[in-house]
Amino acid sequence: MIEFKLPDIGEGTAEGEIVKWLVSIGDAVKEHQAIVEVMTDKATVEVPAPADGTITELLVGEGDTVPVGDVIFRLDNGGGAPAQASSPEPAAVPSAPTAVAAQPEPSGGKVLAVPSARRVARELSVDLGTVAGSGRNGVIRRADVEAAATGGAVAQSSHSVVAPTTAQAQRIPFRGVRRKIAEAMVRSSQTAVHFTIVEEVDVTDLVRVRQKAKAIGAEQGIKVTFMPFIMKAVANGLMKFPMLNGHLDEQAEEIVLPGTVNLGIATDTPNGLIVPVISQVESKGLLQLAAELGDLSERTRAGRVRPEELRGSTFSITNAGNIGGTIATPIINFPDIAILGVHRIVKRPGVVDTPEGEVIEVRQYMNFSCSVDHRLADGADAARFVAYLRQILEEPALLSL
């Protein structure tokens, strides 16, 4: 009998949420067969069976949050005596670490809480003794602490969606990616001091250049959108204005400026907003960025992004321009210093300088909104950065510099 403990399926993961069981009690399974989908702060992964056998017990329900190291299912492999699973690597993320972390402290005068809840409680100055735990056996989760800090409460998870009727509203369980996004947004808004600066950019020439690049990329099977141009301009700008590129190490009380640009690209997926990372953007060409972006976006939407591809951003970009909206105030992807919002292109009359004088013609404009953590950077830093983006993107040939 194998007792399978929830493994650490991401760097430093303290807990995971059981999103969906893929098997039932009594099912015969094969080694490496996917048993359960687990959501962490970083990604959703499928946890595989450690051996051939029969599922005898599923110890937690869908929607439950479980500390790393807790037994989540038992598997009869015909070996007789009970044994602990070796917690093999999840099949969907072969490079993920599998070390087992400590369980929450037992109650001997101490509050039962997962490590991430204790850390957030320290950051938000919340007394854990006053927080009601919504986890199994009353364990306090990070969401409980954040709810207590805002005066709210975390509802117990529901395992079914109530069908709508003429007299009844639809109820959807608040869990999985949506809850993780909510937790991240609350933490960012309560920690970073946001301010946003908006710049209007005449992208008429960029539209023309991108059209030519699109044809060249198509010959190599690469889809070239506007994003590689924006990513390259951002990377050049961050190398010039490094105070917006990095994060705050709160424990060491140091601002970390890494000297390389790793861009988190907010991606709309069927499961919610995910932010995979493309690293060392400053050293890559436009076609390489386009190819990497296309591959990463496709795998992210399909749920095949690896945990290591969701870590290490130094700056983020969110682009809803293809959907709509001309201005927004994006929320910083904590712990980054800043984030850039990219908005839709609009056509309208503009004044253009020509050798014959000023003329009015139809031009194409795009707004960029940059939100910055005012604790770590000043308004002048953000203003210089977006002014540089305008200069580069209005004359895209300057990207070659």
PDB file of N, CA and C in Angstrom, residues 148-241:
ATOM      1  N   ALA A 148      -8.728  38.419   6.053  1.00  0.00           N
ATOM      2  CA  ALA A 148      -8.791  39.060   7.367  1.00  0.00           C
ATOM      3  C   ALA A 148      -8.222  40.464   7.326  1.00  0.00           C
ATOM      4  N   ALA A 149      -7.171  40.663   6.511  1.00  0.00           N
ATOM      5  CA  ALA A 149      -6.542  41.988   6.423  1.00  0.00           C
ATOM      6  C   ALA A 149      -7.471  43.009   5.797  1.00  0.00           C
ATOM      7  N   THR A 150      -8.398  42.533   4.947  1.00  0.00           N
ATOM      8  CA  THR A 150      -9.324  43.454   4.280  1.00  0.00           C
ATOM      9  C   THR A 150     -10.708  43.431   4.916  1.00  0.00           C
ATOM     10  N   GLY A 151     -10.817  42.715   6.027  1.00  0.00           N
ATOM     11  CA  GLY A 151     -12.096  42.689   6.727  1.00  0.00           C
ATOM     12  C   GLY A 151     -13.093  41.724   6.147  1.00  0.00           C
ATOM     13  N   GLY A 152     -12.645  40.850   5.214  1.00  0.00           N
ATOM     14  CA  GLY A 152     -13.554  39.906   4.579  1.00  0.00           C
ATOM     15  C   GLY A 152     -13.434  38.530   5.184  1.00  0.00           C
ATOM     16  N   ALA A 153     -14.017  37.568   4.515  1.00  0.00           N
ATOM     17  CA  ALA A 153     -13.951  36.182   4.974  1.00  0.00           C
ATOM     18  C   ALA A 153     -13.867  35.274   3.765  1.00  0.00           C
ATOM     19  N   VAL A 154     -13.186  34.147   3.930  1.00  0.00           N
ATOM     20  CA  VAL A 154     -13.061  33.174   2.840  1.00  0.00           C
ATOM     21  C   VAL A 154     -14.164  32.146   2.976  1.00  0.00           C
ATOM     22  N   ALA A 155     -14.953  32.001   1.949  1.00  0.00           N
ATOM     23  CA  ALA A 155     -16.060  31.056   1.992  1.00  0.00           C
ATOM     24  C   ALA A 155     -15.561  29.634   1.837  1.00  0.00           C
ATOM     25  N   GLN A 156     -16.251  28.700   2.466  1.00  0.00           N
ATOM     26  CA  GLN A 156     -15.923  27.293   2.273  1.00  0.00           C
ATOM     27  C   GLN A 156     -16.197  26.910   0.829  1.00  0.00           C
ATOM     28  N   SER A 157     -15.308  26.079   0.271  1.00  0.00           N
ATOM     29  CA  SER A 157     -15.437  25.747  -1.141  1.00  0.00           C
ATOM     30  C   SER A 157     -16.658  24.870  -1.392  1.00  0.00           C
ATOM     31  N   SER A 158     -17.256  25.060  -2.545  1.00  0.00           N
ATOM     32  CA  SER A 158     -18.393  24.241  -2.982  1.00  0.00           C
ATOM     33  C   SER A 158     -17.903  23.323  -4.078  1.00  0.00           C
ATOM     34  N   HIS A 159     -18.485  22.168  -4.196  1.00  0.00           N
ATOM     35  CA  HIS A 159     -17.996  21.204  -5.175  1.00  0.00           C
ATOM     36  C   HIS A 159     -18.909  21.067  -6.382  1.00  0.00           C
ATOM     37  N   SER A 160     -19.868  21.946  -6.521  1.00  0.00           N
ATOM     38  CA  SER A 160     -20.750  21.847  -7.668  1.00  0.00           C
ATOM     39  C   SER A 160     -21.203  23.213  -8.103  1.00  0.00           C
ATOM     40  N   VAL A 161     -21.559  23.316  -9.369  1.00  0.00           N
ATOM     41  CA  VAL A 161     -22.106  24.548  -9.913  1.00  0.00           C
ATOM     42  C   VAL A 161     -23.618  24.430  -9.909  1.00  0.00           C
ATOM     43  N   VAL A 162     -24.301  25.388  -9.276  1.00  0.00           N
ATOM     44  CA  VAL A 162     -25.746  25.346  -9.197  1.00  0.00           C
ATOM     45  C   VAL A 162     -26.331  25.797 -10.525  1.00  0.00           C
ATOM     46  N   ALA A 163     -27.171  24.971 -11.125  1.00  0.00           N
ATOM     47  CA  ALA A 163     -27.751  25.317 -12.416  1.00  0.00           C
ATOM     48  C   ALA A 163     -28.662  26.527 -12.276  1.00  0.00           C
ATOM     49  N   PRO A 164     -28.537  27.512 -13.184  1.00  0.00           N
ATOM     50  CA  PRO A 164     -29.362  28.703 -13.090  1.00  0.00           C
ATOM     51  C   PRO A 164     -30.826  28.405 -13.416  1.00  0.00           C
ATOM     52  N   THR A 165     -31.712  29.062 -12.688  1.00  0.00           N
ATOM     53  CA  THR A 165     -33.136  29.006 -12.987  1.00  0.00           C
ATOM     54  C   THR A 165     -33.643  30.425 -13.026  1.00  0.00           C
ATOM     55  N   THR A 166     -34.924  30.578 -13.294  1.00  0.00           N
ATOM     56  CA  THR A 166     -35.483  31.933 -13.370  1.00  0.00           C
ATOM     57  C   THR A 166     -35.440  32.624 -12.025  1.00  0.00           C
ATOM     58  N   ALA A 167     -35.355  31.846 -10.922  1.00  0.00           N
ATOM     59  CA  ALA A 167     -35.392  32.460  -9.593  1.00  0.00           C
ATOM     60  C   ALA A 167     -34.087  32.282  -8.836  1.00  0.00           C
ATOM     61  N   GLN A 168     -33.067  31.746  -9.476  1.00  0.00           N
ATOM     62  CA  GLN A 168     -31.851  31.408  -8.755  1.00  0.00           C
ATOM     63  C   GLN A 168     -30.621  31.812  -9.548  1.00  0.00           C
ATOM     64  N   ALA A 169     -29.690  32.504  -8.895  1.00  0.00           N
ATOM     65  CA  ALA A 169     -28.451  32.921  -9.551  1.00  0.00           C
ATOM     66  C   ALA A 169     -27.499  31.738  -9.659  1.00  0.00           C
ATOM     67  N   GLN A 170     -26.608  31.801 -10.627  1.00  0.00           N
ATOM     68  CA  GLN A 170     -25.599  30.756 -10.788  1.00  0.00           C
ATOM     69  C   GLN A 170     -24.489  30.979  -9.795  1.00  0.00           C
ATOM     70  N   ARG A 171     -24.022  29.903  -9.200  1.00  0.00           N
ATOM     71  CA  ARG A 171     -22.901  29.963  -8.250  1.00  0.00           C
ATOM     72  C   ARG A 171     -21.746  29.135  -8.792  1.00  0.00           C
ATOM     73  N   ILE A 172     -20.580  29.762  -8.888  1.00  0.00           N
ATOM     74  CA  ILE A 172     -19.391  29.109  -9.421  1.00  0.00           C
ATOM     75  C   ILE A 172     -18.353  29.025  -8.304  1.00  0.00           C
ATOM     76  N   PRO A 173     -17.790  27.847  -8.029  1.00  0.00           N
ATOM     77  CA  PRO A 173     -16.785  27.736  -6.966  1.00  0.00           C
ATOM     78  C   PRO A 173     -15.607  28.687  -7.207  1.00  0.00           C
ATOM     79  N   PHE A 174     -15.238  29.414  -6.180  1.00  0.00           N
ATOM     80  CA  PHE A 174     -14.142  30.384  -6.260  1.00  0.00           C
ATOM     81  C   PHE A 174     -12.850  29.664  -5.903  1.00  0.00           C
ATOM     82  N   ARG A 175     -12.245  29.041  -6.898  1.00  0.00           N
ATOM     83  CA  ARG A 175     -11.049  28.248  -6.642  1.00  0.00           C
ATOM     84  C   ARG A 175     -10.241  28.154  -7.927  1.00  0.00           C
ATOM     85  N   GLY A 176      -9.158  27.405  -7.875  1.00  0.00           N
ATOM     86  CA  GLY A 176      -8.317  27.229  -9.050  1.00  0.00           C
ATOM     87  C   GLY A 176      -7.596  28.513  -9.429  1.00  0.00           C
ATOM     88  N   VAL A 177      -7.410  28.703 -10.735  1.00  0.00           N
ATOM     89  CA  VAL A 177      -6.647  29.843 -11.239  1.00  0.00           C
ATOM     90  C   VAL A 177      -7.284  31.160 -10.818  1.00  0.00           C
ATOM     91  N   ARG A 178      -8.643  31.229 -10.863  1.00  0.00           N
ATOM     92  CA  ARG A 178      -9.298  32.486 -10.522  1.00  0.00           C
ATOM     93  C   ARG A 178      -8.978  32.922  -9.104  1.00  0.00           C
ATOM     94  N   ARG A 179      -8.950  31.984  -8.163  1.00  0.00           N
ATOM     95  CA  ARG A 179      -8.634  32.360  -6.785  1.00  0.00           C
ATOM     96  C   ARG A 179      -7.167  32.753  -6.651  1.00  0.00           C
ATOM     97  N   LYS A 180      -6.284  32.051  -7.368  1.00  0.00           N
ATOM     98  CA  LYS A 180      -4.871  32.411  -7.310  1.00  0.00           C
ATOM     99  C   LYS A 180      -4.645  33.808  -7.881  1.00  0.00           C
ATOM    100  N   ILE A 181      -5.351  34.128  -8.973  1.00  0.00           N
ATOM    101  CA  ILE A 181      -5.240  35.474  -9.535  1.00  0.00           C
ATOM    102  C   ILE A 181      -5.715  36.497  -8.519  1.00  0.00           C
ATOM    103  N   ALA A 182      -6.835  36.203  -7.865  1.00  0.00           N
ATOM    104  CA  ALA A 182      -7.369  37.127  -6.869  1.00  0.00           C
ATOM    105  C   ALA A 182      -6.384  37.351  -5.731  1.00  0.00           C
ATOM    106  N   GLU A 183      -5.777  36.268  -5.247  1.00  0.00           N
ATOM    107  CA  GLU A 183      -4.807  36.395  -4.160  1.00  0.00           C
ATOM    108  C   GLU A 183      -3.617  37.252  -4.579  1.00  0.00           C
ATOM    109  N   ALA A 184      -3.142  37.040  -5.825  1.00  0.00           N
ATOM    110  CA  ALA A 184      -1.995  37.807  -6.312  1.00  0.00           C
ATOM    111  C   ALA A 184      -2.352  39.282  -6.468  1.00  0.00           C
ATOM    112  N   MET A 185      -3.561  39.560  -6.966  1.00  0.00           N
ATOM    113  CA  MET A 185      -3.965  40.951  -7.148  1.00  0.00           C
ATOM    114  C   MET A 185      -4.123  41.674  -5.814  1.00  0.00           C
ATOM    115  N   VAL A 186      -4.703  40.980  -4.828  1.00  0.00           N
ATOM    116  CA  VAL A 186      -4.855  41.582  -3.500  1.00  0.00           C
ATOM    117  C   VAL A 186      -3.499  41.880  -2.895  1.00  0.00           C
ATOM    118  N   ARG A 187      -2.580  40.941  -3.012  1.00  0.00           N
ATOM    119  CA  ARG A 187      -1.254  41.154  -2.433  1.00  0.00           C
ATOM    120  C   ARG A 187      -0.549  42.330  -3.105  1.00  0.00           C
ATOM    121  N   SER A 188      -0.642  42.402  -4.429  1.00  0.00           N
ATOM    122  CA  SER A 188       0.007  43.501  -5.146  1.00  0.00           C
ATOM    123  C   SER A 188      -0.587  44.840  -4.744  1.00  0.00           C
ATOM    124  N   SER A 189      -1.927  44.905  -4.692  1.00  0.00           N
ATOM    125  CA  SER A 189      -2.574  46.186  -4.393  1.00  0.00           C
ATOM    126  C   SER A 189      -2.322  46.624  -2.960  1.00  0.00           C
ATOM    127  N   GLN A 190      -2.143  45.649  -2.047  1.00  0.00           N
ATOM    128  CA  GLN A 190      -1.914  45.991  -0.650  1.00  0.00           C
ATOM    129  C   GLN A 190      -0.444  46.235  -0.328  1.00  0.00           C
ATOM    130  N   THR A 191       0.443  45.868  -1.246  1.00  0.00           N
ATOM    131  CA  THR A 191       1.883  45.997  -0.978  1.00  0.00           C
ATOM    132  C   THR A 191       2.511  47.119  -1.790  1.00  0.00           C
ATOM    133  N   ALA A 192       2.365  47.049  -3.119  1.00  0.00           N
ATOM    134  CA  ALA A 192       2.968  48.065  -3.980  1.00  0.00           C
ATOM    135  C   ALA A 192       2.135  49.344  -3.960  1.00  0.00           C
ATOM    136  N   VAL A 193       2.840  50.481  -3.998  1.00  0.00           N
ATOM    137  CA  VAL A 193       2.167  51.783  -4.062  1.00  0.00           C
ATOM    138  C   VAL A 193       2.077  52.155  -5.545  1.00  0.00           C
ATOM    139  N   HIS A 194       0.918  51.919  -6.138  1.00  0.00           N
ATOM    140  CA  HIS A 194       0.761  52.073  -7.575  1.00  0.00           C
ATOM    141  C   HIS A 194       0.591  53.520  -8.007  1.00  0.00           C
ATOM    142  N   PHE A 195       1.256  53.885  -9.082  1.00  0.00           N
ATOM    143  CA  PHE A 195       0.870  55.065  -9.845  1.00  0.00           C
ATOM    144  C   PHE A 195       1.064  54.729 -11.318  1.00  0.00           C
ATOM    145  N   THR A 196       0.283  55.376 -12.178  1.00  0.00           N
ATOM    146  CA  THR A 196       0.277  55.033 -13.600  1.00  0.00           C
ATOM    147  C   THR A 196       0.505  56.270 -14.448  1.00  0.00           C
ATOM    148  N   ILE A 197       1.351  56.130 -15.457  1.00  0.00           N
ATOM    149  CA  ILE A 197       1.579  57.196 -16.418  1.00  0.00           C
ATOM    150  C   ILE A 197       1.217  56.671 -17.807  1.00  0.00           C
ATOM    151  N   VAL A 198       0.524  57.482 -18.604  1.00  0.00           N
ATOM    152  CA  VAL A 198       0.041  57.066 -19.927  1.00  0.00           C
ATOM    153  C   VAL A 198       0.723  57.907 -21.000  1.00  0.00           C
ATOM    154  N   GLU A 199       1.142  57.253 -22.069  1.00  0.00           N
ATOM    155  CA  GLU A 199       1.797  57.938 -23.187  1.00  0.00           C
ATOM    156  C   GLU A 199       1.114  57.542 -24.490  1.00  0.00           C
ATOM    157  N   GLU A 200       0.849  58.522 -25.344  1.00  0.00           N
ATOM    158  CA  GLU A 200       0.291  58.263 -26.670  1.00  0.00           C
ATOM    159  C   GLU A 200       1.424  58.174 -27.684  1.00  0.00           C
ATOM    160  N   VAL A 201       1.368  57.149 -28.519  1.00  0.00           N
ATOM    161  CA  VAL A 201       2.440  56.895 -29.480  1.00  0.00           C
ATOM    162  C   VAL A 201       1.853  56.807 -30.883  1.00  0.00           C
ATOM    163  N   ASP A 202       2.457  57.521 -31.820  1.00  0.00           N
ATOM    164  CA  ASP A 202       2.083  57.434 -33.234  1.00  0.00           C
ATOM    165  C   ASP A 202       2.798  56.214 -33.816  1.00  0.00           C
ATOM    166  N   VAL A 203       2.040  55.146 -34.062  1.00  0.00           N
ATOM    167  CA  VAL A 203       2.643  53.884 -34.510  1.00  0.00           C
ATOM    168  C   VAL A 203       2.423  53.646 -36.003  1.00  0.00           C
ATOM    169  N   THR A 204       2.189  54.720 -36.746  1.00  0.00           N
ATOM    170  CA  THR A 204       1.938  54.572 -38.188  1.00  0.00           C
ATOM    171  C   THR A 204       3.085  53.851 -38.884  1.00  0.00           C
ATOM    172  N   ASP A 205       4.314  54.259 -38.597  1.00  0.00           N
ATOM    173  CA  ASP A 205       5.468  53.606 -39.218  1.00  0.00           C
ATOM    174  C   ASP A 205       5.658  52.190 -38.692  1.00  0.00           C
ATOM    175  N   LEU A 206       5.354  51.985 -37.418  1.00  0.00           N
ATOM    176  CA  LEU A 206       5.474  50.648 -36.847  1.00  0.00           C
ATOM    177  C   LEU A 206       4.510  49.684 -37.532  1.00  0.00           C
ATOM    178  N   VAL A 207       3.290  50.146 -37.821  1.00  0.00           N
ATOM    179  CA  VAL A 207       2.315  49.302 -38.516  1.00  0.00           C
ATOM    180  C   VAL A 207       2.861  48.888 -39.883  1.00  0.00           C
ATOM    181  N   ARG A 208       3.489  49.817 -40.577  1.00  0.00           N
ATOM    182  CA  ARG A 208       4.046  49.528 -41.899  1.00  0.00           C
ATOM    183  C   ARG A 208       5.197  48.521 -41.803  1.00  0.00           C
ATOM    184  N   VAL A 209       6.105  48.735 -40.850  1.00  0.00           N
ATOM    185  CA  VAL A 209       7.255  47.844 -40.690  1.00  0.00           C
ATOM    186  C   VAL A 209       6.798  46.452 -40.258  1.00  0.00           C
ATOM    187  N   ARG A 210       5.848  46.412 -39.358  1.00  0.00           N
ATOM    188  CA  ARG A 210       5.360  45.111 -38.893  1.00  0.00           C
ATOM    189  C   ARG A 210       4.740  44.317 -40.040  1.00  0.00           C
ATOM    190  N   GLN A 211       4.055  44.985 -40.957  1.00  0.00           N
ATOM    191  CA  GLN A 211       3.442  44.301 -42.088  1.00  0.00           C
ATOM    192  C   GLN A 211       4.503  43.615 -42.952  1.00  0.00           C
ATOM    193  N   LYS A 212       5.631  44.296 -43.137  1.00  0.00           N
ATOM    194  CA  LYS A 212       6.730  43.689 -43.899  1.00  0.00           C
ATOM    195  C   LYS A 212       7.367  42.540 -43.124  1.00  0.00           C
ATOM    196  N   ALA A 213       7.556  42.753 -41.802  1.00  0.00           N
ATOM    197  CA  ALA A 213       8.148  41.699 -40.975  1.00  0.00           C
ATOM    198  C   ALA A 213       7.240  40.480 -40.906  1.00  0.00           C
ATOM    199  N   LYS A 214       5.935  40.714 -40.927  1.00  0.00           N
ATOM    200  CA  LYS A 214       4.969  39.617 -40.891  1.00  0.00           C
ATOM    201  C   LYS A 214       5.153  38.695 -42.090  1.00  0.00           C
ATOM    202  N   ALA A 215       5.381  39.291 -43.271  1.00  0.00           N
ATOM    203  CA  ALA A 215       5.588  38.490 -44.480  1.00  0.00           C
ATOM    204  C   ALA A 215       6.890  37.705 -44.408  1.00  0.00           C
ATOM    205  N   ILE A 216       7.941  38.331 -43.885  1.00  0.00           N
ATOM    206  CA  ILE A 216       9.230  37.640 -43.744  1.00  0.00           C
ATOM    207  C   ILE A 216       9.116  36.493 -42.748  1.00  0.00           C
ATOM    208  N   GLY A 217       8.456  36.749 -41.630  1.00  0.00           N
ATOM    209  CA  GLY A 217       8.276  35.708 -40.630  1.00  0.00           C
ATOM    210  C   GLY A 217       7.478  34.532 -41.157  1.00  0.00           C
ATOM    211  N   ALA A 218       6.450  34.822 -41.972  1.00  0.00           N
ATOM    212  CA  ALA A 218       5.603  33.754 -42.507  1.00  0.00           C
ATOM    213  C   ALA A 218       6.411  32.781 -43.352  1.00  0.00           C
ATOM    214  N   GLU A 219       7.454  33.273 -44.020  1.00  0.00           N
ATOM    215  CA  GLU A 219       8.302  32.399 -44.834  1.00  0.00           C
ATOM    216  C   GLU A 219       9.035  31.375 -43.977  1.00  0.00           C
ATOM    217  N   GLN A 220       9.232  31.719 -42.685  1.00  0.00           N
ATOM    218  CA  GLN A 220       9.923  30.815 -41.759  1.00  0.00           C
ATOM    219  C   GLN A 220       8.958  30.140 -40.788  1.00  0.00           C
ATOM    220  N   GLY A 221       7.675  30.318 -41.026  1.00  0.00           N
ATOM    221  CA  GLY A 221       6.688  29.711 -40.149  1.00  0.00           C
ATOM    222  C   GLY A 221       6.559  30.407 -38.812  1.00  0.00           C
ATOM    223  N   ILE A 222       6.919  31.696 -38.754  1.00  0.00           N
ATOM    224  CA  ILE A 222       6.870  32.465 -37.508  1.00  0.00           C
ATOM    225  C   ILE A 222       5.820  33.555 -37.640  1.00  0.00           C
ATOM    226  N   LYS A 223       4.922  33.623 -36.668  1.00  0.00           N
ATOM    227  CA  LYS A 223       3.902  34.663 -36.656  1.00  0.00           C
ATOM    228  C   LYS A 223       4.470  35.909 -35.975  1.00  0.00           C
ATOM    229  N   VAL A 224       4.534  37.000 -36.698  1.00  0.00           N
ATOM    230  CA  VAL A 224       5.095  38.251 -36.158  1.00  0.00           C
ATOM    231  C   VAL A 224       3.948  39.209 -35.850  1.00  0.00           C
ATOM    232  N   THR A 225       3.736  39.471 -34.571  1.00  0.00           N
ATOM    233  CA  THR A 225       2.741  40.433 -34.132  1.00  0.00           C
ATOM    234  C   THR A 225       3.453  41.734 -33.741  1.00  0.00           C
ATOM    235  N   PHE A 226       2.731  42.662 -33.149  1.00  0.00           N
ATOM    236  CA  PHE A 226       3.361  43.890 -32.662  1.00  0.00           C
ATOM    237  C   PHE A 226       4.172  43.640 -31.389  1.00  0.00           C
ATOM    238  N   MET A 227       3.855  42.575 -30.674  1.00  0.00           N
ATOM    239  CA  MET A 227       4.475  42.359 -29.366  1.00  0.00           C
ATOM    240  C   MET A 227       5.999  42.227 -29.406  1.00  0.00           C
ATOM    241  N   PRO A 228       6.602  41.514 -30.359  1.00  0.00           N
ATOM    242  CA  PRO A 228       8.067  41.455 -30.361  1.00  0.00           C
ATOM    243  C   PRO A 228       8.712  42.837 -30.473  1.00  0.00           C
ATOM    244  N   PHE A 229       8.127  43.733 -31.263  1.00  0.00           N
ATOM    245  CA  PHE A 229       8.647  45.097 -31.365  1.00  0.00           C
ATOM    246  C   PHE A 229       8.532  45.807 -30.022  1.00  0.00           C
ATOM    247  N   ILE A 230       7.388  45.649 -29.372  1.00  0.00           N
ATOM    248  CA  ILE A 230       7.180  46.290 -28.072  1.00  0.00           C
ATOM    249  C   ILE A 230       8.114  45.693 -27.029  1.00  0.00           C
ATOM    250  N   MET A 231       8.257  44.367 -27.045  1.00  0.00           N
ATOM    251  CA  MET A 231       9.147  43.709 -26.087  1.00  0.00           C
ATOM    252  C   MET A 231      10.576  44.190 -26.243  1.00  0.00           C
ATOM    253  N   LYS A 232      11.029  44.304 -27.491  1.00  0.00           N
ATOM    254  CA  LYS A 232      12.402  44.750 -27.733  1.00  0.00           C
ATOM    255  C   LYS A 232      12.590  46.197 -27.302  1.00  0.00           C
ATOM    256  N   ALA A 233      11.605  47.063 -27.594  1.00  0.00           N
ATOM    257  CA  ALA A 233      11.691  48.455 -27.164  1.00  0.00           C
ATOM    258  C   ALA A 233      11.704  48.551 -25.642  1.00  0.00           C
ATOM    259  N   VAL A 234      10.868  47.739 -24.980  1.00  0.00           N
ATOM    260  CA  VAL A 234      10.834  47.723 -23.519  1.00  0.00           C
ATOM    261  C   VAL A 234      12.177  47.286 -22.947  1.00  0.00           C
ATOM    262  N   ALA A 235      12.740  46.209 -23.524  1.00  0.00           N
ATOM    263  CA  ALA A 235      14.032  45.716 -23.028  1.00  0.00           C
ATOM    264  C   ALA A 235      15.119  46.763 -23.188  1.00  0.00           C
ATOM    265  N   ASN A 236      15.170  47.432 -24.345  1.00  0.00           N
ATOM    266  CA  ASN A 236      16.152  48.496 -24.547  1.00  0.00           C
ATOM    267  C   ASN A 236      15.940  49.618 -23.537  1.00  0.00           C
ATOM    268  N   GLY A 237      14.664  49.966 -23.312  1.00  0.00           N
ATOM    269  CA  GLY A 237      14.358  51.027 -22.364  1.00  0.00           C
ATOM    270  C   GLY A 237      14.748  50.677 -20.941  1.00  0.00           C
ATOM    271  N   LEU A 238      14.541  49.419 -20.553  1.00  0.00           N
ATOM    272  CA  LEU A 238      14.882  49.003 -19.195  1.00  0.00           C
ATOM    273  C   LEU A 238      16.385  48.916 -18.981  1.00  0.00           C
ATOM    274  N   MET A 239      17.131  48.607 -20.027  1.00  0.00           N
ATOM    275  CA  MET A 239      18.587  48.635 -19.890  1.00  0.00           C
ATOM    276  C   MET A 239      19.075  50.073 -19.723  1.00  0.00           C
ATOM    277  N   LYS A 240      18.335  51.017 -20.296  1.00  0.00           N
ATOM    278  CA  LYS A 240      18.696  52.434 -20.193  1.00  0.00           C
ATOM    279  C   LYS A 240      18.212  53.033 -18.874  1.00  0.00           C
ATOM    280  N   PHE A 241      17.041  52.546 -18.402  1.00  0.00           N
ATOM    281  CA  PHE A 241      16.461  53.038 -17.148  1.00  0.00           C
ATOM    282  C   PHE A 241      16.222  51.843 -16.215  1.00  0.00           C
TER     283      PHE A 241
END
